[in-house]
Amino acid sequence: MSVTRQQADQICGALPGATLAHPPELVSWKVGGKMFACFGGDGDRDGVSVKTADADTAAMLIEAGAAVRAPYFHKSWVRLPFDATDTADLTHRVAVSYDIVRKSLPKAKRDALPARKEG
């Protein structure tokens, strides 16, 4: 059970309207200018941080061992360590984060994005 940064980039990049931000910004994936996935530390090894629905969901994922606390982020974010996450879980968690962030965008920004195909 292990994924790579390259796999995470492929999963994030497949989402409609997703863009990769590089330094001087945080290395992250954004939709509508808002971050939904972020790489920290040694971004090629450590893992990816993603948004969850709320702090309770994040706490449940951490308690279940599916994620760890995302340092420097709000409590609704978790880090998915590459060496302890499989492709299916990464795909699901990234999609959830993307959907949460996309839904929070102003209507005009949401409407300007390519359609999101479910499934």
Short mmCIF file of N, CA, C and O in Angstrom, two decimals:
data_model
loop_
_atom_site.label_atom_id
_atom_site.label_comp_id
_atom_site.label_asym_id
_atom_site.label_seq_id
_atom_site.Cartn_x
_atom_site.Cartn_y
_atom_site.Cartn_z
N MET A 1 0.86 -1.17 0.00
CA MET A 1 0.00 0.00 0.00
C MET A 1 0.90 1.23 0.00
O MET A 1 1.50 1.57 1.01
N SER A 2 0.99 1.86 -1.15
CA SER A 2 1.83 3.04 -1.27
C SER A 2 1.51 3.75 -2.57
O SER A 2 1.22 3.10 -3.58
N VAL A 3 1.54 5.06 -2.54
CA VAL A 3 1.35 5.85 -3.75
C VAL A 3 2.52 6.83 -3.88
O VAL A 3 3.30 7.00 -2.95
N THR A 4 2.62 7.47 -5.02
CA THR A 4 3.71 8.40 -5.27
C THR A 4 3.15 9.79 -5.54
O THR A 4 1.96 9.96 -5.82
N ARG A 5 4.04 10.75 -5.50
CA ARG A 5 3.67 12.13 -5.83
C ARG A 5 3.16 12.18 -7.27
O ARG A 5 2.20 12.88 -7.58
N GLN A 6 3.79 11.43 -8.17
CA GLN A 6 3.37 11.41 -9.57
C GLN A 6 1.92 10.92 -9.69
O GLN A 6 1.13 11.49 -10.44
N GLN A 7 1.56 9.89 -8.94
CA GLN A 7 0.18 9.40 -8.96
C GLN A 7 -0.77 10.46 -8.41
O GLN A 7 -1.85 10.66 -8.95
N ALA A 8 -0.36 11.13 -7.33
CA ALA A 8 -1.19 12.19 -6.76
C ALA A 8 -1.40 13.31 -7.78
O ALA A 8 -2.52 13.82 -7.94
N ASP A 9 -0.35 13.68 -8.50
CA ASP A 9 -0.48 14.71 -9.53
C ASP A 9 -1.44 14.27 -10.64
O ASP A 9 -2.23 15.07 -11.13
N GLN A 10 -1.37 13.01 -11.03
CA GLN A 10 -2.26 12.50 -12.08
C GLN A 10 -3.72 12.54 -11.63
O GLN A 10 -4.60 12.92 -12.39
N ILE A 11 -3.96 12.16 -10.38
CA ILE A 11 -5.32 12.16 -9.83
C ILE A 11 -5.85 13.59 -9.77
O ILE A 11 -6.97 13.88 -10.21
N CYS A 12 -5.04 14.51 -9.23
CA CYS A 12 -5.47 15.91 -9.11
C CYS A 12 -5.65 16.55 -10.48
O CYS A 12 -6.63 17.25 -10.72
N GLY A 13 -4.71 16.30 -11.38
CA GLY A 13 -4.74 16.92 -12.69
C GLY A 13 -5.90 16.46 -13.56
O GLY A 13 -6.27 17.14 -14.52
N ALA A 14 -6.48 15.32 -13.25
CA ALA A 14 -7.60 14.79 -14.03
C ALA A 14 -8.92 15.50 -13.69
O ALA A 14 -9.90 15.35 -14.41
N LEU A 15 -8.95 16.26 -12.61
CA LEU A 15 -10.18 16.93 -12.20
C LEU A 15 -10.39 18.22 -13.02
O LEU A 15 -9.42 18.94 -13.29
N PRO A 16 -11.62 18.50 -13.43
CA PRO A 16 -11.90 19.64 -14.30
C PRO A 16 -11.49 20.98 -13.69
O PRO A 16 -11.88 21.30 -12.57
N GLY A 17 -10.70 21.73 -14.44
CA GLY A 17 -10.29 23.06 -14.00
C GLY A 17 -9.18 23.08 -12.98
O GLY A 17 -8.82 24.14 -12.47
N ALA A 18 -8.60 21.92 -12.64
CA ALA A 18 -7.53 21.86 -11.65
C ALA A 18 -6.24 22.41 -12.24
O ALA A 18 -5.90 22.13 -13.39
N THR A 19 -5.52 23.23 -11.45
CA THR A 19 -4.25 23.79 -11.88
C THR A 19 -3.20 23.56 -10.80
O THR A 19 -3.51 23.60 -9.61
N LEU A 20 -1.97 23.35 -11.23
CA LEU A 20 -0.86 23.13 -10.32
C LEU A 20 -0.16 24.45 -10.04
O LEU A 20 0.22 25.16 -10.98
N ALA A 21 -0.02 24.80 -8.77
CA ALA A 21 0.68 26.02 -8.36
C ALA A 21 2.10 25.65 -7.93
O ALA A 21 2.31 24.62 -7.29
N HIS A 22 3.06 26.47 -8.31
CA HIS A 22 4.47 26.26 -7.98
C HIS A 22 4.96 27.43 -7.13
O HIS A 22 4.35 28.49 -7.10
N PRO A 23 6.13 27.29 -6.49
CA PRO A 23 6.69 28.41 -5.74
C PRO A 23 6.78 29.65 -6.63
O PRO A 23 6.98 29.52 -7.83
N PRO A 24 6.55 30.84 -6.07
CA PRO A 24 6.63 31.14 -4.65
C PRO A 24 5.41 30.72 -3.83
O PRO A 24 5.41 30.87 -2.62
N GLU A 25 4.34 30.24 -4.46
CA GLU A 25 3.20 29.73 -3.71
C GLU A 25 3.55 28.34 -3.17
O GLU A 25 4.54 27.74 -3.56
N LEU A 26 2.69 27.82 -2.30
CA LEU A 26 2.83 26.43 -1.87
C LEU A 26 2.63 25.54 -3.09
O LEU A 26 1.79 25.83 -3.94
N VAL A 27 3.38 24.46 -3.18
CA VAL A 27 3.16 23.51 -4.27
C VAL A 27 1.83 22.83 -3.96
O VAL A 27 1.70 22.11 -2.96
N SER A 28 0.84 23.11 -4.80
CA SER A 28 -0.51 22.66 -4.51
C SER A 28 -1.33 22.58 -5.78
O SER A 28 -0.97 23.13 -6.82
N TRP A 29 -2.46 21.91 -5.67
CA TRP A 29 -3.45 21.86 -6.73
C TRP A 29 -4.62 22.75 -6.32
O TRP A 29 -5.05 22.72 -5.16
N LYS A 30 -5.11 23.53 -7.27
CA LYS A 30 -6.20 24.48 -7.00
C LYS A 30 -7.31 24.31 -8.02
O LYS A 30 -7.09 23.87 -9.14
N VAL A 31 -8.48 24.73 -7.61
CA VAL A 31 -9.62 24.85 -8.51
C VAL A 31 -10.22 26.23 -8.24
O VAL A 31 -10.43 26.60 -7.08
N GLY A 32 -10.42 27.00 -9.30
CA GLY A 32 -10.95 28.34 -9.13
C GLY A 32 -10.08 29.22 -8.25
O GLY A 32 -10.57 30.13 -7.59
N GLY A 33 -8.78 28.94 -8.21
CA GLY A 33 -7.85 29.73 -7.40
C GLY A 33 -7.76 29.32 -5.95
O GLY A 33 -7.01 29.90 -5.18
N LYS A 34 -8.53 28.30 -5.53
CA LYS A 34 -8.51 27.84 -4.13
C LYS A 34 -7.91 26.44 -4.06
O LYS A 34 -8.23 25.56 -4.86
N MET A 35 -7.09 26.25 -3.05
CA MET A 35 -6.35 25.00 -2.88
C MET A 35 -7.25 23.85 -2.41
O MET A 35 -8.04 24.01 -1.50
N PHE A 36 -7.07 22.68 -3.06
CA PHE A 36 -7.76 21.47 -2.60
C PHE A 36 -6.80 20.34 -2.26
O PHE A 36 -7.19 19.34 -1.65
N ALA A 37 -5.53 20.48 -2.65
CA ALA A 37 -4.50 19.48 -2.31
C ALA A 37 -3.17 20.20 -2.22
O ALA A 37 -2.86 21.06 -3.05
N CYS A 38 -2.38 19.88 -1.19
CA CYS A 38 -1.12 20.58 -0.97
C CYS A 38 -0.03 19.60 -0.56
O CYS A 38 -0.26 18.70 0.24
N PHE A 39 1.14 19.80 -1.14
CA PHE A 39 2.31 18.99 -0.81
C PHE A 39 3.20 19.81 0.12
O PHE A 39 3.42 20.98 -0.12
N GLY A 40 3.69 19.19 1.18
CA GLY A 40 4.53 19.91 2.12
C GLY A 40 5.80 19.15 2.42
O GLY A 40 5.93 17.98 2.05
N GLY A 41 6.71 19.80 3.09
CA GLY A 41 7.98 19.14 3.41
C GLY A 41 8.65 18.71 2.13
O GLY A 41 8.75 19.46 1.18
N ASP A 42 9.05 17.48 2.07
CA ASP A 42 9.57 16.90 0.84
C ASP A 42 8.37 16.36 0.08
O ASP A 42 7.96 15.22 0.27
N GLY A 43 7.76 17.21 -0.74
CA GLY A 43 6.51 16.89 -1.42
C GLY A 43 6.54 15.62 -2.23
O GLY A 43 5.49 15.07 -2.55
N ASP A 44 7.71 15.13 -2.61
CA ASP A 44 7.78 13.90 -3.38
C ASP A 44 7.69 12.65 -2.49
O ASP A 44 7.43 11.57 -2.97
N ARG A 45 7.92 12.80 -1.20
CA ARG A 45 7.96 11.65 -0.29
C ARG A 45 6.87 11.69 0.77
O ARG A 45 6.30 10.66 1.10
N ASP A 46 6.63 12.83 1.36
CA ASP A 46 5.80 12.93 2.56
C ASP A 46 4.35 12.52 2.35
O ASP A 46 3.86 11.62 2.99
N GLY A 47 3.66 13.24 1.52
CA GLY A 47 2.24 12.99 1.34
C GLY A 47 1.55 14.22 0.82
O GLY A 47 2.19 15.20 0.45
N VAL A 48 0.24 14.15 0.81
CA VAL A 48 -0.57 15.26 0.32
C VAL A 48 -1.62 15.60 1.37
O VAL A 48 -2.20 14.70 1.98
N SER A 49 -1.83 16.89 1.57
CA SER A 49 -2.86 17.34 2.51
C SER A 49 -4.12 17.67 1.72
O SER A 49 -4.05 18.28 0.64
N VAL A 50 -5.27 17.26 2.27
CA VAL A 50 -6.55 17.48 1.62
C VAL A 50 -7.58 17.96 2.63
O VAL A 50 -7.45 17.71 3.84
N LYS A 51 -8.60 18.63 2.13
CA LYS A 51 -9.68 19.14 2.98
C LYS A 51 -10.72 18.05 3.20
O LYS A 51 -11.01 17.27 2.29
N THR A 52 -11.28 18.00 4.40
CA THR A 52 -12.39 17.11 4.70
C THR A 52 -13.62 17.98 4.97
O THR A 52 -13.53 19.20 5.03
N ALA A 53 -14.76 17.35 5.13
CA ALA A 53 -16.00 18.09 5.33
C ALA A 53 -15.96 18.98 6.57
O ALA A 53 -16.52 20.07 6.58
N ASP A 54 -15.29 18.50 7.62
CA ASP A 54 -15.23 19.27 8.86
C ASP A 54 -14.17 18.68 9.78
O ASP A 54 -13.58 17.64 9.48
N ALA A 55 -13.95 19.34 10.91
CA ALA A 55 -12.93 18.89 11.86
C ALA A 55 -13.25 17.51 12.44
O ALA A 55 -12.34 16.72 12.71
N ASP A 56 -14.53 17.20 12.60
CA ASP A 56 -14.91 15.89 13.13
C ASP A 56 -14.54 14.76 12.16
O ASP A 56 -14.07 13.71 12.57
N THR A 57 -14.76 15.00 10.88
CA THR A 57 -14.39 14.01 9.87
C THR A 57 -12.88 13.81 9.86
O THR A 57 -12.39 12.67 9.80
N ALA A 58 -12.15 14.91 9.92
CA ALA A 58 -10.69 14.83 9.97
C ALA A 58 -10.24 14.02 11.19
O ALA A 58 -9.38 13.15 11.08
N ALA A 59 -10.82 14.31 12.35
CA ALA A 59 -10.46 13.59 13.58
C ALA A 59 -10.75 12.10 13.46
O ALA A 59 -9.96 11.26 13.90
N MET A 60 -11.88 11.75 12.83
CA MET A 60 -12.23 10.35 12.65
C MET A 60 -11.22 9.65 11.74
O MET A 60 -10.78 8.53 12.04
N LEU A 61 -10.80 10.30 10.65
CA LEU A 61 -9.81 9.71 9.74
C LEU A 61 -8.47 9.52 10.44
O LEU A 61 -7.80 8.50 10.27
N ILE A 62 -8.10 10.49 11.27
CA ILE A 62 -6.84 10.40 12.01
C ILE A 62 -6.91 9.26 13.03
O ILE A 62 -6.00 8.44 13.13
N GLU A 63 -8.03 9.20 13.77
CA GLU A 63 -8.20 8.16 14.77
C GLU A 63 -8.20 6.77 14.15
O GLU A 63 -7.68 5.81 14.72
N ALA A 64 -8.77 6.65 12.94
CA ALA A 64 -8.84 5.37 12.24
C ALA A 64 -7.51 4.98 11.60
O ALA A 64 -7.36 3.87 11.09
N GLY A 65 -6.55 5.89 11.62
CA GLY A 65 -5.25 5.61 11.03
C GLY A 65 -5.20 5.80 9.53
O GLY A 65 -4.23 5.42 8.88
N ALA A 66 -6.24 6.40 8.95
CA ALA A 66 -6.29 6.62 7.50
C ALA A 66 -5.58 7.91 7.10
O ALA A 66 -5.34 8.13 5.91
N ALA A 67 -5.26 8.75 8.07
CA ALA A 67 -4.61 10.02 7.80
C ALA A 67 -3.89 10.49 9.06
O ALA A 67 -4.06 9.89 10.13
N VAL A 68 -3.12 11.55 8.92
CA VAL A 68 -2.48 12.19 10.07
C VAL A 68 -2.85 13.67 10.04
O VAL A 68 -3.34 14.18 9.03
N ARG A 69 -2.59 14.35 11.14
CA ARG A 69 -2.90 15.77 11.19
C ARG A 69 -2.04 16.50 10.17
O ARG A 69 -0.86 16.23 10.02
N ALA A 70 -2.65 17.42 9.45
CA ALA A 70 -1.93 18.23 8.46
C ALA A 70 -1.34 19.44 9.18
O ALA A 70 -2.07 20.33 9.61
N PRO A 71 -0.01 19.47 9.35
CA PRO A 71 0.59 20.59 10.08
C PRO A 71 0.32 21.91 9.38
O PRO A 71 0.33 21.98 8.15
N TYR A 72 0.07 22.93 10.18
CA TYR A 72 -0.12 24.31 9.72
C TYR A 72 -1.46 24.55 9.03
O TYR A 72 -1.71 25.63 8.53
N PHE A 73 -2.32 23.56 8.96
CA PHE A 73 -3.62 23.72 8.31
C PHE A 73 -4.73 23.72 9.35
O PHE A 73 -4.55 23.26 10.47
N HIS A 74 -5.90 24.19 8.95
CA HIS A 74 -7.09 24.13 9.77
C HIS A 74 -7.37 22.67 10.14
O HIS A 74 -6.98 21.76 9.41
N LYS A 75 -8.06 22.44 11.21
CA LYS A 75 -8.33 21.08 11.69
C LYS A 75 -9.20 20.25 10.74
O LYS A 75 -9.34 19.06 10.93
N SER A 76 -9.78 20.89 9.73
CA SER A 76 -10.58 20.14 8.76
C SER A 76 -9.72 19.55 7.64
O SER A 76 -10.23 18.86 6.76
N TRP A 77 -8.40 19.80 7.68
CA TRP A 77 -7.47 19.25 6.70
C TRP A 77 -6.71 18.08 7.31
O TRP A 77 -6.42 18.09 8.52
N VAL A 78 -6.39 17.08 6.50
CA VAL A 78 -5.58 15.93 6.93
C VAL A 78 -4.47 15.70 5.91
O VAL A 78 -4.58 16.13 4.75
N ARG A 79 -3.42 15.02 6.36
CA ARG A 79 -2.34 14.63 5.45
C ARG A 79 -2.47 13.13 5.21
O ARG A 79 -2.64 12.34 6.13
N LEU A 80 -2.38 12.77 3.93
CA LEU A 80 -2.39 11.37 3.53
C LEU A 80 -0.95 10.98 3.21
O LEU A 80 -0.42 11.38 2.17
N PRO A 81 -0.28 10.26 4.12
CA PRO A 81 1.10 9.88 3.86
C PRO A 81 1.17 8.94 2.65
O PRO A 81 0.39 7.99 2.55
N PHE A 82 2.08 9.21 1.73
CA PHE A 82 2.21 8.39 0.54
C PHE A 82 2.48 6.93 0.88
O PHE A 82 1.98 6.03 0.21
N ASP A 83 3.27 6.68 1.91
CA ASP A 83 3.65 5.30 2.23
C ASP A 83 2.58 4.53 3.00
O ASP A 83 2.75 3.36 3.29
N ALA A 84 1.46 5.18 3.32
CA ALA A 84 0.41 4.51 4.08
C ALA A 84 -0.97 4.69 3.43
O ALA A 84 -1.99 4.53 4.07
N THR A 85 -0.99 5.07 2.14
CA THR A 85 -2.24 5.34 1.44
C THR A 85 -2.25 4.57 0.14
O THR A 85 -1.24 4.51 -0.56
N ASP A 86 -3.41 3.99 -0.20
CA ASP A 86 -3.49 3.30 -1.49
C ASP A 86 -4.16 4.21 -2.52
O ASP A 86 -4.72 5.26 -2.18
N THR A 87 -4.09 3.82 -3.76
CA THR A 87 -4.59 4.65 -4.86
C THR A 87 -6.08 4.94 -4.74
O THR A 87 -6.52 6.06 -4.98
N ALA A 88 -6.86 3.95 -4.37
CA ALA A 88 -8.31 4.13 -4.26
C ALA A 88 -8.64 5.17 -3.19
O ALA A 88 -9.49 6.05 -3.40
N ASP A 89 -8.00 5.07 -2.02
CA ASP A 89 -8.28 6.02 -0.95
C ASP A 89 -7.80 7.43 -1.34
O ASP A 89 -8.50 8.41 -1.09
N LEU A 90 -6.63 7.52 -1.95
CA LEU A 90 -6.13 8.82 -2.39
C LEU A 90 -7.08 9.44 -3.40
O LEU A 90 -7.43 10.61 -3.30
N THR A 91 -7.54 8.66 -4.37
CA THR A 91 -8.47 9.16 -5.38
C THR A 91 -9.75 9.68 -4.73
O THR A 91 -10.24 10.76 -5.05
N HIS A 92 -10.28 8.91 -3.78
CA HIS A 92 -11.51 9.30 -3.09
C HIS A 92 -11.31 10.58 -2.27
O HIS A 92 -12.09 11.53 -2.38
N ARG A 93 -10.26 10.63 -1.47
CA ARG A 93 -10.03 11.79 -0.59
C ARG A 93 -9.75 13.06 -1.40
O ARG A 93 -10.19 14.14 -1.03
N VAL A 94 -8.99 12.95 -2.49
CA VAL A 94 -8.71 14.11 -3.34
C VAL A 94 -10.01 14.60 -3.98
O VAL A 94 -10.29 15.80 -4.02
N ALA A 95 -10.85 13.67 -4.46
CA ALA A 95 -12.12 14.06 -5.08
C ALA A 95 -13.04 14.75 -4.07
O ALA A 95 -13.69 15.75 -4.40
N VAL A 96 -13.09 14.24 -2.85
CA VAL A 96 -13.91 14.87 -1.81
C VAL A 96 -13.41 16.29 -1.54
O VAL A 96 -14.20 17.24 -1.48
N SER A 97 -12.11 16.44 -1.39
CA SER A 97 -11.52 17.76 -1.14
C SER A 97 -11.84 18.72 -2.30
O SER A 97 -12.27 19.85 -2.08
N TYR A 98 -11.64 18.25 -3.51
CA TYR A 98 -11.93 19.04 -4.71
C TYR A 98 -13.39 19.49 -4.70
O TYR A 98 -13.70 20.66 -4.92
N ASP A 99 -14.31 18.55 -4.45
CA ASP A 99 -15.74 18.88 -4.47
C ASP A 99 -16.10 19.90 -3.39
O ASP A 99 -16.89 20.81 -3.63
N ILE A 100 -15.53 19.75 -2.20
CA ILE A 100 -15.79 20.71 -1.12
C ILE A 100 -15.34 22.11 -1.52
O ILE A 100 -16.07 23.09 -1.37
N VAL A 101 -14.13 22.19 -2.04
CA VAL A 101 -13.58 23.50 -2.42
C VAL A 101 -14.35 24.07 -3.61
O VAL A 101 -14.71 25.25 -3.62
N ARG A 102 -14.62 23.24 -4.60
CA ARG A 102 -15.36 23.72 -5.79
C ARG A 102 -16.73 24.27 -5.38
O ARG A 102 -17.16 25.32 -5.87
N LYS A 103 -17.43 23.57 -4.50
CA LYS A 103 -18.77 24.02 -4.07
C LYS A 103 -18.70 25.32 -3.29
O LYS A 103 -19.68 26.06 -3.23
N SER A 104 -17.55 25.63 -2.68
CA SER A 104 -17.42 26.86 -1.89
C SER A 104 -17.09 28.08 -2.75
O SER A 104 -17.12 29.20 -2.25
N LEU A 105 -16.80 27.87 -4.02
CA LEU A 105 -16.46 28.99 -4.91
C LEU A 105 -17.71 29.82 -5.21
O LEU A 105 -18.82 29.29 -5.21
N PRO A 106 -17.50 31.10 -5.49
CA PRO A 106 -18.65 31.92 -5.92
C PRO A 106 -19.28 31.30 -7.18
O PRO A 106 -18.58 30.69 -8.01
N LYS A 107 -20.58 31.47 -7.34
CA LYS A 107 -21.31 30.85 -8.44
C LYS A 107 -20.69 31.16 -9.79
O LYS A 107 -20.56 30.27 -10.65
N ALA A 108 -20.26 32.38 -10.02
CA ALA A 108 -19.68 32.75 -11.31
C ALA A 108 -18.42 31.94 -11.60
O ALA A 108 -18.20 31.49 -12.74
N LYS A 109 -17.59 31.72 -10.57
CA LYS A 109 -16.37 30.92 -10.76
C LYS A 109 -16.72 29.46 -11.00
O LYS A 109 -16.12 28.79 -11.84
N ARG A 110 -17.69 28.94 -10.24
CA ARG A 110 -18.12 27.54 -10.44
C ARG A 110 -18.65 27.33 -11.85
O ARG A 110 -18.32 26.37 -12.52
N ASP A 111 -19.49 28.27 -12.29
CA ASP A 111 -20.11 28.15 -13.62
C ASP A 111 -19.09 28.24 -14.75
O ASP A 111 -19.32 27.71 -15.83
N ALA A 112 -17.96 28.91 -14.50
CA ALA A 112 -16.92 29.06 -15.52
C ALA A 112 -16.04 27.81 -15.65
O ALA A 112 -15.30 27.68 -16.63
N LEU A 113 -16.13 26.90 -14.70
CA LEU A 113 -15.30 25.69 -14.72
C LEU A 113 -15.91 24.63 -15.63
O LEU A 113 -17.14 24.58 -15.81
N PRO A 114 -15.07 23.75 -16.18
CA PRO A 114 -15.61 22.61 -16.95
C PRO A 114 -16.49 21.76 -16.05
O PRO A 114 -16.31 21.70 -14.83
N ALA A 115 -17.45 21.08 -16.66
CA ALA A 115 -18.36 20.22 -15.90
C ALA A 115 -17.61 19.11 -15.19
O ALA A 115 -16.59 18.63 -15.68
N ARG A 116 -18.10 18.73 -14.04
CA ARG A 116 -17.51 17.64 -13.25
C ARG A 116 -18.29 16.39 -13.54
O ARG A 116 -19.49 16.30 -13.27
N LYS A 117 -17.65 15.38 -14.11
CA LYS A 117 -18.28 14.09 -14.39
C LYS A 117 -18.18 13.25 -13.13
O LYS A 117 -17.11 13.05 -12.59
N GLU A 118 -19.30 12.77 -12.68
CA GLU A 118 -19.32 11.93 -11.48
C GLU A 118 -18.89 10.51 -11.84
O GLU A 118 -19.15 10.03 -12.92
N GLY A 119 -18.21 9.88 -10.86
CA GLY A 119 -17.84 8.48 -11.04
C GLY A 119 -16.52 8.39 -11.63
O GLY A 119 -15.84 7.57 -11.93
#
